[in-house]
Amino acid sequence: MSKQAQWIVGLNAVASALEHDAEHVREVLLEAGGKNPRLLEIEQQARRKDIAVRRVAGQALDGVAGGLRHQGAAARYAAAKTRDEHELPGLVEAAAGKALLLVLDGVQDPHNLGACLRSAAAAGATAVVIPKDKAVQVNATVRKTSAGAADRLPVFRVTNLARTLRELQQAGVWIYGLDGDAQASLYAQDLTGNVALVLGSEGEGLRRLTRENCDGLVKVPMPGGFESLNVSVAAGVALFEAVRQRLA
C-alpha cells in the first residue's frame, strides 16, 4: 500500500474512512462552531477509536481541502487503500464463479474514477483494477466523489494491465472490453459467471494491448445517435447489466 499522506474531506468521506479504514486515519479536523450535527457524530466516532480530533477555523479546512467542498470536516489519511495485485487471483477464487471486476484502462479524471468506484460498490463488484501509471490514482477528490466506495471496495493498482488481464483469464475470468466501434452488443453476452468489464480512458478509449487481451469487444447500443458515453456512465450501464442478469 502507498504510504503517501493525503487529506480526505467532506462529511461522507470522513465518516466512511473512520468506519471502514480507521487504522489509516491519523487525525480529524472539524470546523470550530460548525452547526451540522454530523460533525459531533464524527467527533465521537473518532474519539471512540482513539483518533485525535482538532477543532479548527474554516480557513484551515479550506487550506487542506484544495478547493473541494469540505462541509466542515477533513481527515489526514496515511495510506491510499489499494491492494497488491498478487492478491487478485485469490479474490477471484473466493468469489466462487461469480466474480465481477471493473478494469479501468487509464482513466484520467478523478471525478470519473470516483463515480466508477461508486457504481462498482453499488453493483456489488468484487474489485476494481487500475494501472499504476498514466492514470489517476485514489486521491482526496476520488474519495469524496466515490461517497465512501473507495474505502469499501478493493482497488488494485497493477504494474502491467495486459499481463493482469492474461492472469485473470488463466483464473477463469472472461474479459469484455467496451468499445463504441464493436459489433457485438453488451446485452448479448453472458455476464453471469466470472467477468471483467474493461473500459478505456476518456479521450483514447482502450489501448491496443488492452484490446488484444480481451476475450471480446462489446458496445452499449445507443439508438439516440451519440457516439459514446462518459466512462463513468458506461461503467454503470455495464455493471448493472451484469447485476440484472445475475438476479434474473
Coordinates of N, CA, C and O in Angstrom, one line a residue, residues 18 28 30 37-49 51 53-55:
L18 N -13.5 6.6 8.7 CA -13.5 6.2 10.1 C -14.2 4.8 10.3 O -13.7 4.0 11.1
V28 N -8.4 14.0 12.7 CA -9.6 14.6 12.2 C -9.7 16.0 12.5 O -9.5 16.4 13.7
L30 N -12.2 19.3 12.5 CA -13.6 19.7 12.4 C -13.7 21.2 12.6 O -12.9 21.8 13.4
P37 N -25.1 18.6 12.9 CA -25.0 17.6 13.9 C -24.1 16.4 13.6 O -23.6 15.7 14.5
R38 N -23.8 16.2 12.3 CA -23.0 15.1 11.9 C -21.5 15.4 12.3 O -20.7 14.4 12.5
L39 N -21.1 16.6 12.5 CA -19.8 16.9 13.0 C -19.6 16.3 14.4 O -18.5 15.8 14.6
L40 N -20.5 16.4 15.2 CA -20.4 15.8 16.6 C -20.4 14.3 16.5 O -19.6 13.6 17.2
E41 N -21.2 13.7 15.6 CA -21.2 12.3 15.4 C -19.8 11.8 14.9 O -19.3 10.8 15.4
I42 N -19.2 12.6 14.0 CA -17.8 12.2 13.5 C -16.8 12.3 14.6 O -15.9 11.5 14.8
E43 N -16.9 13.4 15.4 CA -16.0 13.6 16.6 C -16.1 12.4 17.5 O -15.1 11.9 18.0
Q44 N -17.3 12.0 17.9 CA -17.5 10.9 18.8 C -17.0 9.6 18.2 O -16.3 8.8 18.9
Q45 N -17.2 9.4 16.9 CA -16.7 8.2 16.2 C -15.2 8.1 16.3 O -14.6 7.1 16.5
A46 N -14.6 9.3 16.0 CA -13.1 9.3 16.0 C -12.5 9.1 17.4 O -11.6 8.3 17.6
R47 N -13.1 9.7 18.4 CA -12.6 9.6 19.8 C -12.8 8.1 20.3 O -12.0 7.6 21.1
R48 N -13.9 7.5 19.9 CA -14.1 6.1 20.3 C -12.9 5.2 19.8 O -12.6 4.2 20.4
K49 N -12.3 5.6 18.7 CA -11.2 4.8 18.1 C -9.9 5.4 18.4 O -8.9 5.1 17.7
I51 N -8.6 8.3 17.9 CA -8.1 9.2 16.8 C -8.2 10.6 17.2 O -9.2 11.1 17.7
V53 N -8.7 14.5 17.4 CA -9.7 15.4 16.8 C -9.3 16.8 17.2 O -9.0 17.1 18.4
R54 N -9.2 17.7 16.2 CA -9.0 19.1 16.5 C -10.1 20.0 15.9 O -10.5 19.7 14.7
R55 N -10.5 20.9 16.6 CA -11.5 21.9 16.1 C -10.7 23.1 15.6 O -9.9 23.7 16.3

